[in-house]
Amino acid sequence: MNKKISLIVILIMICTIIFPYVTSATEIAVTNEIVKVADDLGLGDLNQYKGTGEDAPLFLEKVNTIVSVIETVGVILSVIILIVIGIKYMLGSVEERADYKKTMIPYLIGAFMVFTVSLIPQIIFKFMENFS
């Protein structure tokens, strides 16, 4: 069971690392396909639907602030929870230690999710930046 969980975590980490490179490699093919679909639908040049971009720096600044706050709070909470679980583990009896080992797996999954949640908006931003 532990080998399956560690394998899944490793695969998720590999996918998270490789995803930006795959999306940037397929940019040209996707862009050409979007142009074909736009022509088929009679939309013409898709650049005519873009905004002026005057509000983009303000929007990006707000998004970066929100993501950094979420990331900072997540890191602080995960460190505090890790300290509490560690202290309880050191002070607990043998039976309690077995229970704390079981609580570490959901904690590690949660901590991993906190760190990847802050990466997902950055990946989406990089992905969308390739199309502009």
mmCIF file of C-alpha atoms in Angstrom:
data_model
loop_
_atom_site.group_PDB
_atom_site.id
_atom_site.type_symbol
_atom_site.label_atom_id
_atom_site.label_comp_id
_atom_site.label_asym_id
_atom_site.label_seq_id
_atom_site.Cartn_x
_atom_site.Cartn_y
_atom_site.Cartn_z
ATOM 1 C CA MET A 1 0.000 0.000 0.000
ATOM 2 C CA ASN A 2 2.805 2.418 0.887
ATOM 3 C CA LYS A 3 4.619 1.600 -2.353
ATOM 4 C CA LYS A 4 1.474 2.456 -4.338
ATOM 5 C CA ILE A 5 1.057 5.784 -2.580
ATOM 6 C CA SER A 6 4.712 6.713 -3.016
ATOM 7 C CA LEU A 7 4.529 5.711 -6.683
ATOM 8 C CA ILE A 8 1.439 7.879 -7.187
ATOM 9 C CA VAL A 9 3.105 10.834 -5.454
ATOM 10 C CA ILE A 10 6.228 10.435 -7.600
ATOM 11 C CA LEU A 11 4.146 10.249 -10.796
ATOM 12 C CA ILE A 12 2.215 13.381 -9.821
ATOM 13 C CA MET A 13 5.458 15.229 -9.129
ATOM 14 C CA ILE A 14 6.911 14.143 -12.483
ATOM 15 C CA CYS A 15 3.756 15.236 -14.303
ATOM 16 C CA THR A 16 3.839 18.595 -12.523
ATOM 17 C CA ILE A 17 7.426 19.146 -13.582
ATOM 18 C CA ILE A 18 7.005 17.977 -17.196
ATOM 19 C CA PHE A 19 3.635 19.670 -17.954
ATOM 20 C CA PRO A 20 4.992 23.183 -18.730
ATOM 21 C CA TYR A 21 7.505 21.791 -21.206
ATOM 22 C CA VAL A 22 4.883 19.692 -22.987
ATOM 23 C CA THR A 23 2.484 22.617 -23.295
ATOM 24 C CA SER A 24 5.140 24.933 -24.679
ATOM 25 C CA ALA A 25 6.254 22.275 -27.185
ATOM 26 C CA THR A 26 2.741 21.924 -28.578
ATOM 27 C CA GLU A 27 2.158 25.679 -28.855
ATOM 28 C CA ILE A 28 2.700 25.893 -32.617
ATOM 29 C CA ALA A 29 0.448 22.948 -33.438
ATOM 30 C CA VAL A 30 -2.335 24.216 -31.187
ATOM 31 C CA THR A 31 -2.056 27.759 -32.534
ATOM 32 C CA ASN A 32 -2.334 26.514 -36.125
ATOM 33 C CA GLU A 33 -5.368 24.409 -35.177
ATOM 34 C CA ILE A 34 -7.050 27.378 -33.481
ATOM 35 C CA VAL A 35 -6.555 29.480 -36.610
ATOM 36 C CA LYS A 36 -8.112 26.705 -38.739
ATOM 37 C CA VAL A 37 -11.130 26.411 -36.434
ATOM 38 C CA ALA A 38 -11.565 30.200 -36.329
ATOM 39 C CA ASP A 39 -11.517 30.326 -40.128
ATOM 40 C CA ASP A 40 -14.004 27.454 -40.360
ATOM 41 C CA LEU A 41 -16.388 29.229 -37.993
ATOM 42 C CA GLY A 42 -16.046 32.513 -39.860
ATOM 43 C CA LEU A 43 -14.564 34.350 -36.894
ATOM 44 C CA GLY A 44 -11.680 35.779 -38.867
ATOM 45 C CA ASP A 45 -8.643 37.035 -37.017
ATOM 46 C CA LEU A 46 -8.979 36.171 -33.330
ATOM 47 C CA ASN A 47 -6.736 39.084 -32.345
ATOM 48 C CA GLN A 48 -9.625 41.472 -32.997
ATOM 49 C CA TYR A 49 -11.399 40.055 -29.933
ATOM 50 C CA LYS A 50 -8.558 40.849 -27.555
ATOM 51 C CA GLY A 51 -8.832 43.744 -25.138
ATOM 52 C CA THR A 52 -6.486 46.667 -24.973
ATOM 53 C CA GLY A 53 -4.513 45.151 -22.140
ATOM 54 C CA GLU A 54 -4.408 48.339 -20.072
ATOM 55 C CA ASP A 55 -5.788 46.544 -17.007
ATOM 56 C CA ALA A 56 -3.540 43.491 -17.379
ATOM 57 C CA PRO A 57 -0.684 44.660 -15.110
ATOM 58 C CA LEU A 58 -3.126 45.528 -12.320
ATOM 59 C CA PHE A 59 -4.886 42.174 -12.690
ATOM 60 C CA LEU A 60 -1.600 40.251 -12.706
ATOM 61 C CA GLU A 61 -0.434 42.124 -9.632
ATOM 62 C CA LYS A 62 -3.619 41.186 -7.761
ATOM 63 C CA VAL A 63 -3.393 37.552 -8.842
ATOM 64 C CA ASN A 64 0.277 37.338 -7.826
ATOM 65 C CA THR A 65 -0.582 38.851 -4.438
ATOM 66 C CA ILE A 66 -3.396 36.350 -3.844
ATOM 67 C CA VAL A 67 -1.267 33.376 -4.908
ATOM 68 C CA SER A 68 1.651 34.464 -2.722
ATOM 69 C CA VAL A 69 -0.648 34.921 0.298
ATOM 70 C CA ILE A 70 -2.151 31.456 -0.228
ATOM 71 C CA GLU A 71 1.307 29.951 -0.612
ATOM 72 C CA THR A 72 2.667 31.699 2.499
ATOM 73 C CA VAL A 73 -0.305 30.726 4.660
ATOM 74 C CA GLY A 74 -0.074 27.148 3.405
ATOM 75 C CA VAL A 75 3.614 26.903 4.217
ATOM 76 C CA ILE A 76 3.141 28.372 7.693
ATOM 77 C CA LEU A 77 0.205 26.066 8.486
ATOM 78 C CA SER A 78 1.969 22.979 7.185
ATOM 79 C CA VAL A 79 5.067 23.720 9.282
ATOM 80 C CA ILE A 80 2.969 24.329 12.413
ATOM 81 C CA ILE A 81 0.990 21.123 11.891
ATOM 82 C CA LEU A 82 4.198 19.174 11.260
ATOM 83 C CA ILE A 83 5.656 20.499 14.521
ATOM 84 C CA VAL A 84 2.507 19.547 16.462
ATOM 85 C CA ILE A 85 2.416 16.045 14.982
ATOM 86 C CA GLY A 86 6.149 15.637 15.661
ATOM 87 C CA ILE A 87 5.808 16.679 19.308
ATOM 88 C CA LYS A 88 2.825 14.371 19.802
ATOM 89 C CA TYR A 89 4.788 11.559 18.168
ATOM 90 C CA MET A 90 7.809 12.059 20.424
ATOM 91 C CA LEU A 91 5.738 12.266 23.604
ATOM 92 C CA GLY A 92 3.245 9.519 22.754
ATOM 93 C CA SER A 93 3.233 5.880 23.713
ATOM 94 C CA VAL A 94 3.900 3.029 21.294
ATOM 95 C CA GLU A 95 0.219 2.710 20.373
ATOM 96 C CA GLU A 96 -0.153 6.452 19.882
ATOM 97 C CA ARG A 97 2.938 6.509 17.658
ATOM 98 C CA ALA A 98 1.297 4.004 15.334
ATOM 99 C CA ASP A 99 -1.746 6.281 15.115
ATOM 100 C CA TYR A 100 0.404 9.318 14.359
ATOM 101 C CA LYS A 101 2.133 7.456 11.561
ATOM 102 C CA LYS A 102 -1.306 6.943 10.038
ATOM 103 C CA THR A 103 -2.053 10.663 10.320
ATOM 104 C CA MET A 104 1.178 11.558 8.545
ATOM 105 C CA ILE A 105 -0.016 10.200 5.192
ATOM 106 C CA PRO A 106 -3.005 12.584 4.892
ATOM 107 C CA TYR A 107 -0.779 15.393 6.163
ATOM 108 C CA LEU A 108 1.843 14.748 3.483
ATOM 109 C CA ILE A 109 -0.815 14.567 0.784
ATOM 110 C CA GLY A 110 -2.335 17.824 2.051
ATOM 111 C CA ALA A 111 1.029 19.567 2.201
ATOM 112 C CA PHE A 112 1.811 18.399 -1.329
ATOM 113 C CA MET A 113 -1.539 19.749 -2.507
ATOM 114 C CA VAL A 114 -0.919 23.121 -0.830
ATOM 115 C CA PHE A 115 2.358 23.494 -2.660
ATOM 116 C CA THR A 116 0.951 22.357 -6.016
ATOM 117 C CA VAL A 117 -2.153 24.555 -5.720
ATOM 118 C CA SER A 118 0.105 27.571 -5.755
ATOM 119 C CA LEU A 119 1.854 26.191 -8.843
ATOM 120 C CA ILE A 120 -1.326 25.544 -10.855
ATOM 121 C CA PRO A 121 -2.152 29.258 -11.445
ATOM 122 C CA GLN A 122 1.460 29.851 -12.467
ATOM 123 C CA ILE A 123 1.295 26.962 -14.948
ATOM 124 C CA ILE A 124 -2.013 28.239 -16.354
ATOM 125 C CA PHE A 125 -0.543 31.731 -16.679
ATOM 126 C CA LYS A 126 2.514 30.430 -18.537
ATOM 127 C CA PHE A 127 0.259 28.313 -20.754
ATOM 128 C CA MET A 128 -1.984 31.264 -21.605
ATOM 129 C CA GLU A 129 1.025 33.547 -22.065
ATOM 130 C CA ASN A 130 2.178 31.287 -24.918
ATOM 131 C CA PHE A 131 -1.019 32.016 -26.851
ATOM 132 C CA SER A 132 -0.862 35.794 -26.626
#
